[in-house]
Coordinates of C-alpha atoms in Angstrom, one line a residue:
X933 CA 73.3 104.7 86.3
X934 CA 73.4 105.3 90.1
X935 CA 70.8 103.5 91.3
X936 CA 71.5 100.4 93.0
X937 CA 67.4 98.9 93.2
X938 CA 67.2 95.1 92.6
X939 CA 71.1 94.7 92.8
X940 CA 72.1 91.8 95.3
X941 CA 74.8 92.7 98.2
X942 CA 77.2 89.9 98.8
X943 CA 78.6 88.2 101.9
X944 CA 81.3 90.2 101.6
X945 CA 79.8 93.3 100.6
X946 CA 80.2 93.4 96.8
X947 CA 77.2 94.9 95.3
X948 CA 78.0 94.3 91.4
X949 CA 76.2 95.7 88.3
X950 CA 78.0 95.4 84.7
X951 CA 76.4 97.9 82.6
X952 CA 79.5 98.4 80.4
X953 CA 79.2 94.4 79.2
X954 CA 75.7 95.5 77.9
X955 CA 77.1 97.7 75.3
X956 CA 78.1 96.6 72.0
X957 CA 80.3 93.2 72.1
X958 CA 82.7 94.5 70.2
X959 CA 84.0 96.6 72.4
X960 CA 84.9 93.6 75.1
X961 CA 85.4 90.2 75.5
X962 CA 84.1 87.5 78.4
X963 CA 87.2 86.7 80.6
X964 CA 87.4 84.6 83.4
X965 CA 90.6 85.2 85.3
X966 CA 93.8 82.7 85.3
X967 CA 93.3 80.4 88.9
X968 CA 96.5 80.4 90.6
X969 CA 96.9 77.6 93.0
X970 CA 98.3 78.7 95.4
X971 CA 97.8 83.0 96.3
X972 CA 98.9 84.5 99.5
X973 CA 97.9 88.3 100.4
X974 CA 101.0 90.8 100.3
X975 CA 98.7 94.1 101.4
X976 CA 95.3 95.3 101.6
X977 CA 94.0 98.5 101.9
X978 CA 91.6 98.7 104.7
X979 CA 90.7 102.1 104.5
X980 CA 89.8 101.7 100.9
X981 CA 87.4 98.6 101.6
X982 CA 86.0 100.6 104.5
X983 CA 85.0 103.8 101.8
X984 CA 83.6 100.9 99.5
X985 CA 81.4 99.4 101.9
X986 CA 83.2 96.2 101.5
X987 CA 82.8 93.4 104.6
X988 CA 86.8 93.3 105.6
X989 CA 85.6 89.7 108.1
X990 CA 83.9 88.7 105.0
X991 CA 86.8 89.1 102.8
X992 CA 89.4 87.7 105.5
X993 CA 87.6 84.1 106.0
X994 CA 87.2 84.3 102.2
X995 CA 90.7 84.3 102.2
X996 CA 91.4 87.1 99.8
X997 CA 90.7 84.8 97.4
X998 CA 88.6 87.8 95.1
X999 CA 91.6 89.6 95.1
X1000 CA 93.4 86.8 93.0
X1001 CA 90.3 85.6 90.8
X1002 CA 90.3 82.6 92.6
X1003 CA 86.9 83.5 93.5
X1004 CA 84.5 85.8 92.0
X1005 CA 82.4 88.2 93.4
X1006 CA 79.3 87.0 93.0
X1007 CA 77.1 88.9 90.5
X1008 CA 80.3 89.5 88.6
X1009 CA 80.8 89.7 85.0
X1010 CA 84.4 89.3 83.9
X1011 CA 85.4 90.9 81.1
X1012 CA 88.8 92.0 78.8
X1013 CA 87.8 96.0 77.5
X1014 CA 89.2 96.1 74.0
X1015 CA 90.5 99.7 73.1
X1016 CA 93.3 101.8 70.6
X1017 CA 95.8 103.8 71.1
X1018 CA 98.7 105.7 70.3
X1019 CA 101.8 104.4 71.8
X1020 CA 104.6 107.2 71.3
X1021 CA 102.8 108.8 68.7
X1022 CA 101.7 105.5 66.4
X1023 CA 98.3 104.0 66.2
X1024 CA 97.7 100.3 67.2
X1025 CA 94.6 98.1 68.1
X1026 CA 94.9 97.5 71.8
X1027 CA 93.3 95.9 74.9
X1028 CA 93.4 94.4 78.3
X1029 CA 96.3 92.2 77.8
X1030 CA 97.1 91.5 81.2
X1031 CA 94.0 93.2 83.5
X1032 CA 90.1 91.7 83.2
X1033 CA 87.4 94.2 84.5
X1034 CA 85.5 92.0 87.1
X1035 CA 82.2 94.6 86.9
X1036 CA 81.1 97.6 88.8
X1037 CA 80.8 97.5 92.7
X1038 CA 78.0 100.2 94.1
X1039 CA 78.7 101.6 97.6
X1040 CA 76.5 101.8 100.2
X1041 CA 76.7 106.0 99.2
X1042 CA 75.4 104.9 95.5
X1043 CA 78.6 105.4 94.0
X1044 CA 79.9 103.5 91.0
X1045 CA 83.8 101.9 90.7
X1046 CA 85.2 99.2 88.6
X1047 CA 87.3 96.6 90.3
X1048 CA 89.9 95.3 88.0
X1049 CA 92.5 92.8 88.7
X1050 CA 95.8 93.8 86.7
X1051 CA 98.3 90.8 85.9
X1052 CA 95.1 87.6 86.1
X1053 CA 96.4 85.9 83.2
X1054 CA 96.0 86.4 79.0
X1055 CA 93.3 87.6 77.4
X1056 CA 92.6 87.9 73.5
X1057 CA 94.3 90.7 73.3
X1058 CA 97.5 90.1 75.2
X1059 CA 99.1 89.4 71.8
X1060 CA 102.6 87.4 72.9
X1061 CA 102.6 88.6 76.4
X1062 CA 101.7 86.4 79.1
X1063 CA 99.0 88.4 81.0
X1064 CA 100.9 88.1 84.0
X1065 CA 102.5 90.8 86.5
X1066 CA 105.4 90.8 88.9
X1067 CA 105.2 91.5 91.8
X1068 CA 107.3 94.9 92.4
X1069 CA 105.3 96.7 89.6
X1070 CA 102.3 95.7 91.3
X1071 CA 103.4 97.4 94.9
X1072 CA 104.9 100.5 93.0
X1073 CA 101.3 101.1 91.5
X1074 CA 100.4 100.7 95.2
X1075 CA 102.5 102.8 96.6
X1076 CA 102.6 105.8 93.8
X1077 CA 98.3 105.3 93.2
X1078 CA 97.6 105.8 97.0
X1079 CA 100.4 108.6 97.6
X1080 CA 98.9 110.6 94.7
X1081 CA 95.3 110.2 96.2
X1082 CA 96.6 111.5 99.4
X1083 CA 98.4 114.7 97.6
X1084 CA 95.4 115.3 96.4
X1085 CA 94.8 114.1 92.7
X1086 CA 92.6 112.4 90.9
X1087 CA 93.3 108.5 91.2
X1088 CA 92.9 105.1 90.4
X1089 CA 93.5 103.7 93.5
X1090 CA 94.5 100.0 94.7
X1091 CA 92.4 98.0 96.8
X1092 CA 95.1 94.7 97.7
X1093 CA 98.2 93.1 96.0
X1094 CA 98.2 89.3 96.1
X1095 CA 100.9 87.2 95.3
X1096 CA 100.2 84.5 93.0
X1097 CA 102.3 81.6 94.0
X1098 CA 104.0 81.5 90.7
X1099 CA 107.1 82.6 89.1
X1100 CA 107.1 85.6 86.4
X1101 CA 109.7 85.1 83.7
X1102 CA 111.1 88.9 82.4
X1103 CA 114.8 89.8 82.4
X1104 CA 114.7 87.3 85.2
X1105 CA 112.8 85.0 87.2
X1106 CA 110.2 87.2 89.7
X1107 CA 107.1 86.7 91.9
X1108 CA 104.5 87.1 90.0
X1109 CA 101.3 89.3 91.6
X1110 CA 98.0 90.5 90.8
X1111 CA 96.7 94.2 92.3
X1112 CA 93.1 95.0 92.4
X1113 CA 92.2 98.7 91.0
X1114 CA 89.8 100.5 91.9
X1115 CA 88.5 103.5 89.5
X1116 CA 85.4 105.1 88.5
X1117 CA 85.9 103.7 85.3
X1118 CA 88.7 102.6 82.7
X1119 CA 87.2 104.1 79.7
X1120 CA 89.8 105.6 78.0
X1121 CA 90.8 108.0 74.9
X1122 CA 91.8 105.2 73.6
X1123 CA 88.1 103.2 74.3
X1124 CA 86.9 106.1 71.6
X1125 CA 89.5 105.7 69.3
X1126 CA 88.6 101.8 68.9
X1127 CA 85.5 102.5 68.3
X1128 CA 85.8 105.3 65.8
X1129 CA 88.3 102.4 64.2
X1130 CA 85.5 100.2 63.5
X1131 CA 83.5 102.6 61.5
X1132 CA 80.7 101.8 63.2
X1133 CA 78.9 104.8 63.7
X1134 CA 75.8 102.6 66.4
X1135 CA 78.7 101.7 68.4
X1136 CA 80.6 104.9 68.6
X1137 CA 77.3 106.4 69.8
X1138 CA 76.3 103.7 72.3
X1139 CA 79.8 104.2 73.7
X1140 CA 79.3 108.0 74.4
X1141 CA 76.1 107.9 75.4
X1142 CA 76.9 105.5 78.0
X1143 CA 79.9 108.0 79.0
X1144 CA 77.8 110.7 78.9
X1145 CA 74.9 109.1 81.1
X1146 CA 77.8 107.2 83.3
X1147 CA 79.7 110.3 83.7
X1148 CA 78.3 113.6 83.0
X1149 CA 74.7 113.1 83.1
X1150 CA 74.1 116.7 82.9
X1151 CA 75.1 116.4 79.7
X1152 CA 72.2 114.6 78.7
X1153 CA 69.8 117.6 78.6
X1154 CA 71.6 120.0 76.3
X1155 CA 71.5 120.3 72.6
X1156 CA 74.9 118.9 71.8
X1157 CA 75.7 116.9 74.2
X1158 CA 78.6 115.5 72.5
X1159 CA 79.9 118.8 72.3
X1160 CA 79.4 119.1 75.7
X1161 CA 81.6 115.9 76.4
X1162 CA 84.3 117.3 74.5
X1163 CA 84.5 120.1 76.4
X1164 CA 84.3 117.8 79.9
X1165 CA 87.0 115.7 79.1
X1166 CA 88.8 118.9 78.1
X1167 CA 88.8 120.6 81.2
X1168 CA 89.0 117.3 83.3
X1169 CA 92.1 116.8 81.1
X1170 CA 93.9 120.3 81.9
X1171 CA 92.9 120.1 85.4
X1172 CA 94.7 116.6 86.0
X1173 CA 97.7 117.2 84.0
X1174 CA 98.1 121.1 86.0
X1175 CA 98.0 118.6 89.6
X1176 CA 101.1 116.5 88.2
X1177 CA 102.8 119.4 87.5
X1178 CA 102.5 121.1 90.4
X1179 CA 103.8 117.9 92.3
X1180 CA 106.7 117.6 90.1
X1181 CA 105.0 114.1 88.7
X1182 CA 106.1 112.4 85.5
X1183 CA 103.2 109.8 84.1
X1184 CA 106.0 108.5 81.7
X1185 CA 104.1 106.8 79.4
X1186 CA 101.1 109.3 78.0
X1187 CA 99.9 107.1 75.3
X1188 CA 96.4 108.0 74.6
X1189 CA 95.1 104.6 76.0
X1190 CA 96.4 105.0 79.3
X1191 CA 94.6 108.6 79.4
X1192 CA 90.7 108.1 81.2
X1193 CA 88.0 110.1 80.5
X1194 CA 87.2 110.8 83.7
X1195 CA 89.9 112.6 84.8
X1196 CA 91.5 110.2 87.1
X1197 CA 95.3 108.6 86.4
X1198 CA 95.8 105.4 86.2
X1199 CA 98.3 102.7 84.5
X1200 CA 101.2 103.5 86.9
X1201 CA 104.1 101.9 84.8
X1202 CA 107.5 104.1 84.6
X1203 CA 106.3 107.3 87.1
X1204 CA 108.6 108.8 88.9
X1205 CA 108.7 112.2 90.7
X1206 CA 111.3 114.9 89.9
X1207 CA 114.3 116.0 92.6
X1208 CA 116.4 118.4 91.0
X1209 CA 113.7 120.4 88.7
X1210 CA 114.2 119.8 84.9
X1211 CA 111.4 120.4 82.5
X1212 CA 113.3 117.7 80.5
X1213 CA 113.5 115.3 82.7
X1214 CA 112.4 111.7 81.4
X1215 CA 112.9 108.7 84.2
X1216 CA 111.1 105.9 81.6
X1217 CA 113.8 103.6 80.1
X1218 CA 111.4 103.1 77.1
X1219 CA 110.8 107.2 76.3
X1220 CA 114.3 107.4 74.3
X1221 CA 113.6 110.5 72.8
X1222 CA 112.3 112.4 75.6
X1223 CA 108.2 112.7 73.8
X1224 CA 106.5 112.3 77.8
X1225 CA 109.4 113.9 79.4
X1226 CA 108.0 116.4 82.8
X1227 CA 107.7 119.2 80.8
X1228 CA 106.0 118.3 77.5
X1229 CA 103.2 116.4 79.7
X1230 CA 101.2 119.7 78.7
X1231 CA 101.4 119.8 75.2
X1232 CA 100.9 115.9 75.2
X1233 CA 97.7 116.1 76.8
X1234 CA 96.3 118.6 74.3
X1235 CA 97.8 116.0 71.8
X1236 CA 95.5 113.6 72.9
X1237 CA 92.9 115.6 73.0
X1238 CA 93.0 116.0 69.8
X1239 CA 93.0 112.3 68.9
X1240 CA 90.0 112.0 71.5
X1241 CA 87.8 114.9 69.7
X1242 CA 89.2 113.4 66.1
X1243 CA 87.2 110.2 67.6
X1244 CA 83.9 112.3 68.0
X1245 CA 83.6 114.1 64.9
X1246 CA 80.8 112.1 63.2
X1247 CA 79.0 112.7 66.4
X1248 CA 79.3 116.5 66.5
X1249 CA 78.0 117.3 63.0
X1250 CA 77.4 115.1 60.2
X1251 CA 79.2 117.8 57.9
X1252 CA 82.8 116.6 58.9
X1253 CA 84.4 120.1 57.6
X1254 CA 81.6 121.7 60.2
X1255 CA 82.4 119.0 63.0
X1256 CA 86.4 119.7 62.6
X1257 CA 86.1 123.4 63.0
X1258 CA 83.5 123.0 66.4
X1259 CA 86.3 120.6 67.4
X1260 CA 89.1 122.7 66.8
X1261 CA 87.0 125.7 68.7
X1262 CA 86.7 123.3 72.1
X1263 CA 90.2 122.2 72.0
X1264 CA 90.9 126.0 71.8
X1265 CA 90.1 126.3 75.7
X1266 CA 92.9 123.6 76.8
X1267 CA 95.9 125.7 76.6
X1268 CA 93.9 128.5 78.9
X1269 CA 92.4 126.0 81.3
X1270 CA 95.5 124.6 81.6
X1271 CA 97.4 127.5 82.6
X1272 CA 94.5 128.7 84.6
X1273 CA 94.1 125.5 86.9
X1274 CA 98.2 125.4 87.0
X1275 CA 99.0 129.1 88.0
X1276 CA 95.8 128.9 91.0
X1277 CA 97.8 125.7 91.9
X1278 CA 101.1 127.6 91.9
X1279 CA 99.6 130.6 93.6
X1280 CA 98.7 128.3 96.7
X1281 CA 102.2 126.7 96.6
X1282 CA 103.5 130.4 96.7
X1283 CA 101.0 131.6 99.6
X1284 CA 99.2 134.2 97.0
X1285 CA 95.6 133.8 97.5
X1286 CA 94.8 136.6 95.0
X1287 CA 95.4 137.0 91.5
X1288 CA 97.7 139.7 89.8
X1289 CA 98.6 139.9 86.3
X1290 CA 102.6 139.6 86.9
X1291 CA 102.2 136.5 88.9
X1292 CA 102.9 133.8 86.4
X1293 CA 106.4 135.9 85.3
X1294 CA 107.0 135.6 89.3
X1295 CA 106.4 131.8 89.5
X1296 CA 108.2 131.7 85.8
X1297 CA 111.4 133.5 87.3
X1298 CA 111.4 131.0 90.2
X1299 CA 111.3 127.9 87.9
X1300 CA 114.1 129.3 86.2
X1301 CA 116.2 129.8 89.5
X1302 CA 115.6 126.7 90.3
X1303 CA 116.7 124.7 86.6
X1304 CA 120.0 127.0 87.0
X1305 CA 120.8 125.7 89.8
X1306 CA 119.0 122.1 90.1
X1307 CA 117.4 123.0 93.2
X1308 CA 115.1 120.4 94.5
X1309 CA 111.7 120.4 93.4
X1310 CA 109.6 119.8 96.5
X1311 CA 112.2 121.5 98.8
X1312 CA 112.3 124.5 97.5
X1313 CA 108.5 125.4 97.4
X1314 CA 108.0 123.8 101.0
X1315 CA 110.9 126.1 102.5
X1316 CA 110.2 129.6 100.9
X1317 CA 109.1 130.5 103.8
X1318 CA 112.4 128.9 106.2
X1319 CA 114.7 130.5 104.0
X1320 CA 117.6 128.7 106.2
X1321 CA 116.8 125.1 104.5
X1322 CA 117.0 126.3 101.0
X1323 CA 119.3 125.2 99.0
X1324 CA 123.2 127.2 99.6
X1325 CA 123.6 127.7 95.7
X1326 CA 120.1 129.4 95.5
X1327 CA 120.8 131.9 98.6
X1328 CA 124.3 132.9 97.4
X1329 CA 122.5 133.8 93.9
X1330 CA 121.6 137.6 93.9
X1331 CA 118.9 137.1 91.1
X1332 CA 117.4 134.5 93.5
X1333 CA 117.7 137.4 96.6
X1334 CA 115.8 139.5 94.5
X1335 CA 112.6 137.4 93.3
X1336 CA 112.6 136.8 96.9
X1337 CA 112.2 140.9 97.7
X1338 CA 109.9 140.8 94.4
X1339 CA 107.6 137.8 96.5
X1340 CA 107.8 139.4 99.7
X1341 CA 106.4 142.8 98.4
X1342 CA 103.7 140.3 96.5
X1343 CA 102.9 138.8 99.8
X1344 CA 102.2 142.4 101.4
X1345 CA 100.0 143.0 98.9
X1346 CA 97.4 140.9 100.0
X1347 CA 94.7 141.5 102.4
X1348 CA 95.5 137.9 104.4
X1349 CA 98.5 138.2 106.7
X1350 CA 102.3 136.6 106.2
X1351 CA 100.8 133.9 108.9
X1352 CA 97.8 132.8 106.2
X1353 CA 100.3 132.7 103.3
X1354 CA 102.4 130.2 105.1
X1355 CA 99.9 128.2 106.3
X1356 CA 98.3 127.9 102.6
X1357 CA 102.1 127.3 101.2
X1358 CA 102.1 124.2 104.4
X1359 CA 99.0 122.6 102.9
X1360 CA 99.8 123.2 99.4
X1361 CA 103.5 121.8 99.2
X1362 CA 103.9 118.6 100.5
X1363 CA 106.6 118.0 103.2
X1364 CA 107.0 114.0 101.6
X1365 CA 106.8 112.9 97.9
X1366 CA 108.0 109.2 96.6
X1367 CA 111.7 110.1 96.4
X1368 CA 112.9 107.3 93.9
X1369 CA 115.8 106.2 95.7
X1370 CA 112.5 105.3 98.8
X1371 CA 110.8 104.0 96.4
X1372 CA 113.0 101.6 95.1
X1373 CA 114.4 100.6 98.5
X1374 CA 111.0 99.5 99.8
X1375 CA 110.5 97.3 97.0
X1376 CA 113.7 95.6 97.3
X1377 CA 112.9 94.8 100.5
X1378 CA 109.0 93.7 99.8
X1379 CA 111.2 91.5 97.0
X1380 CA 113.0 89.7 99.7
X1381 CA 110.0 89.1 101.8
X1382 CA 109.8 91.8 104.1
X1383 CA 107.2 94.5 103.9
X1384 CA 107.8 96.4 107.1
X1385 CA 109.6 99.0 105.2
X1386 CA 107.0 99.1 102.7
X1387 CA 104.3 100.3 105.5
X1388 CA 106.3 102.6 107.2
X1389 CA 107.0 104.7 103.8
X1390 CA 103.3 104.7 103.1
X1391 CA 102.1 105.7 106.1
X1392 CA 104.3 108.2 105.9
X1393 CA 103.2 109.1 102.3
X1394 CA 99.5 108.8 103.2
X1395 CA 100.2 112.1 105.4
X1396 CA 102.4 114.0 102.9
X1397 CA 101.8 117.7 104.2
X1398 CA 102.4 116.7 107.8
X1399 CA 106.0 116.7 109.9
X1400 CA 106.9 112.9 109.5
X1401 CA 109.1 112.0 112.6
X1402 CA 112.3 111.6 110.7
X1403 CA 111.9 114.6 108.2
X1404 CA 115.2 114.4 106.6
X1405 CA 115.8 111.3 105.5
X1406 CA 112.5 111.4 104.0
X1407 CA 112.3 114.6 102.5
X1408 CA 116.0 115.0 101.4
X1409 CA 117.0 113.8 97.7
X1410 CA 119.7 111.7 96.3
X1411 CA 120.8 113.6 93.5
X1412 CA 124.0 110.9 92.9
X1413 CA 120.9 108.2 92.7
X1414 CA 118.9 109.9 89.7
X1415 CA 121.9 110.5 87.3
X1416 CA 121.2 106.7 86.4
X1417 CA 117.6 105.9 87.6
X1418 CA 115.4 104.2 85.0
X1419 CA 112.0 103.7 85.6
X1420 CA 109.9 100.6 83.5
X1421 CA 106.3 99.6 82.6
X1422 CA 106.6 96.2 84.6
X1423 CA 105.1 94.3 81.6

């Protein structure tokens, strides 16, 4: 799968295979993008197309015009993935209603990524939708995909946003825009539970084999290797989910087909980031009930889990009393892996490079400080250590004074000195997160035109542990602004 002999390189660099069109046709569709008459590039991400091997000269006297589906790369093979999912807990027959998978690009390294354009028009399974995108949900992908890949978590990312010349028709008239995504793949929970839909046991096995040899070919050799991908997606699962908590991320919309089996996140409709730390805290205006709220994004994940290794019991053992008690056994390590990969990640943020039993009551006790008196998320954990920017209401609280005695004595327990513990806590904690109320001024502005904002925010988010020249307007929150903030897919 990462061999690239006998592929054909491009003018412009694309070197495209399309190994998941040669699985079973019932699990995608041929799609040729809508042609827009008339696209104009809003941003491209240079750095990305650098890491990609892509020919940027190439690309410019091509006009951008891949990055619309005006043009295709050639050796492309357009497709619409068809997949499941449960959307707030209920199971419907999805697919790419609005996004068609152009193929795989291989990078001069031998590296595999799909290049997807999101918002190219209907598909056949855009239902009544239009297929189309506007353009600020387009930018906020940008914006929120390539900040997370800078904090350090696993990412689609975005390779350009073009606008399509055409008007968008939602609550109002918009500019409609497509983004290219990049990601190591878009197979999805929800990819398995199609297939286990269609009671097809050939395809459900073609699908995981190619997942298995796509993904985690050291699979291949054990006994069981489906048992084996279980356990993978498991631990890539807990591993992903501990990152956004640790960042104070919200995914908003957890539905199991916008969860990838790779680890990475993608589909960045209604994210936000947390100010004031709540674990209740739901930004979405379509989560009414609070189901993907910060908090619960634990317990959903194992949730889907569940509905993923449910998708694999015929392939585990043929006795399906046998298969749901090796299934139950593997989904037995999230909750641990979870906390595991979450308390090392709050350790760092803490400066503890060791581990003590007591230490997840001491980063327990903090969390609770902070809910009791809405102390900012991000702040708080990036000035422990400069105790004169914390938050008045925490300093005047005695039970606060004393975690911070109970820390201290923590700290000196360690062989590494007071100097390594804040350095750890500075590359750990960033200094700059999306603050909403930044967010949604940048896109106003790219609305009206003018992207100068846009760039200076994510430069400034593309360093987000490093002193930013002005650090407090864009490290301090607007706690007025979130009382009433509402985040939404963009469809």
């Amino acid at each position: 799968m990462n061999s690239s002999v006998g592929l054909y390189q491009d003018h412009c660099g694309f070197c495209f295979d399309n190994s998941y069109s040669k699985l079973p046709a019932s699990l995608f569709t041929h799609q040729v993008p809508q042609h827009f008459t008339n696209p104009n590039l809003v941003i491209f991400n240079e750095r990305l197309a650098g890491d990609l091997g892509l020919d940027i000269d190439g690309l410019k006297a091509a006009n951008w015009s891949f990055f619309s589906g005006r043009q295709l790369p050639e050796k492309s093979s357009p497709i619409a993935q068809a997949y499941a999912g449960h959307q707030f807990g209920h199971f419907a027959r999805l697919g790419d209603g609005r996004a068609i998978l152009l193929g795989e690009h291989i990078t001069p390294n031998q590296a595999r990524f799909d290049i997807q354009l999101k918002g190219s028009g209907p598909t056949q399974y855009s239902r009544s939708g239009d297929g189309l995108a506007a353009l600020g949900p387009m930018l906020r992908e940008y914006l929120i995909s390539e900040a997370m890949y800078a904090l350090g978590v696993p990412t689609a990312r975005s390779l350009a946003v073009m606008l399509t010349g055409e008007i968008v028709y939602r609550a109002e008239s918009l500019n409609g825009a497509v983004l290219t995504r990049v990601a190591s793949s878009h197979i999805r929970v929800g990819t398995f539970q199609y297939a286990a839909a269609m009671d097809s046991p050939d395809v459900l096995k073609a699908l995981a084999d190619y997942t298995i040899n796509r993904h985690f070919p050291e699979l291949e050799k054990q006994p069981d290797p489906y048992i084996g991908l279980l356990k993978a997606v498991i631990d890539l699962q807990a591993k992903l989910i501990a990152d956004w908590m640790r960042l104070g991320f919200i995914h908003g919309v957890m539905n199991t087909d916008n969860m990838s089996i790779c680890g990475e996140t993608i589909d960045y409709g209604p994210c936000a980031f947390i100010n004031a730390y709540s674990p209740k805290k739901v930004f979405s205006s379509i989560d009414r009930e609070g189901r993907y709220a910060f908090g619960n994004q634990p317990m959903i994940g194992e949730w889907n889990l569940t509905r993923f290794a449910e998708s694999l019991l015929s392939l585990i053992n043929s006795d399906q009393s046998e298969a749901i008690k090796i299934a139950s056994q593997c989904l037995d390590r999230y909750q641990s892996k979870f906390r595991d990969d979450w308390l090392d990640a709050m350790r760092k943020k803490l400066g503890i490079f060791d581990a003590e039993p007591d230490d997840l009551i001491l980063v327990e006790d903090l969390l609770m400080l902070m809910y009791k008196h809405q102390a900012d998320y991000t702040n708080t954990f990036r000035n422990l250590n400069r105790p004169s920017q914390l938050s008045e209401r925490l300093l005047s609280d005695q039970g606060f004074r004393h975690w911070m005695d109970k820390w201290n004595e923590r700290l000196s327990r360690q062989a590494q000195s007071i100097g390594d513990a804040q350095a750890l806590m500075d590359q750990h904690n960033p200094l700059v997160i999306p603050r909403n109320h930044l967010v949604e001024g940048v896109l106003e502005d790219a609305s009206k035109g003018d992207m100068q904002s846009f760039h200076e925010f994510l430069n400034v988010l593309l360093m987000p542990y490093n002193q930013p020249k002005d650090d407090k307007f864009l490290s301090a929150p607007d706690t007025n602004y979130d009382k009433n903030y509402r985040t939404f897919c963009g469809t």
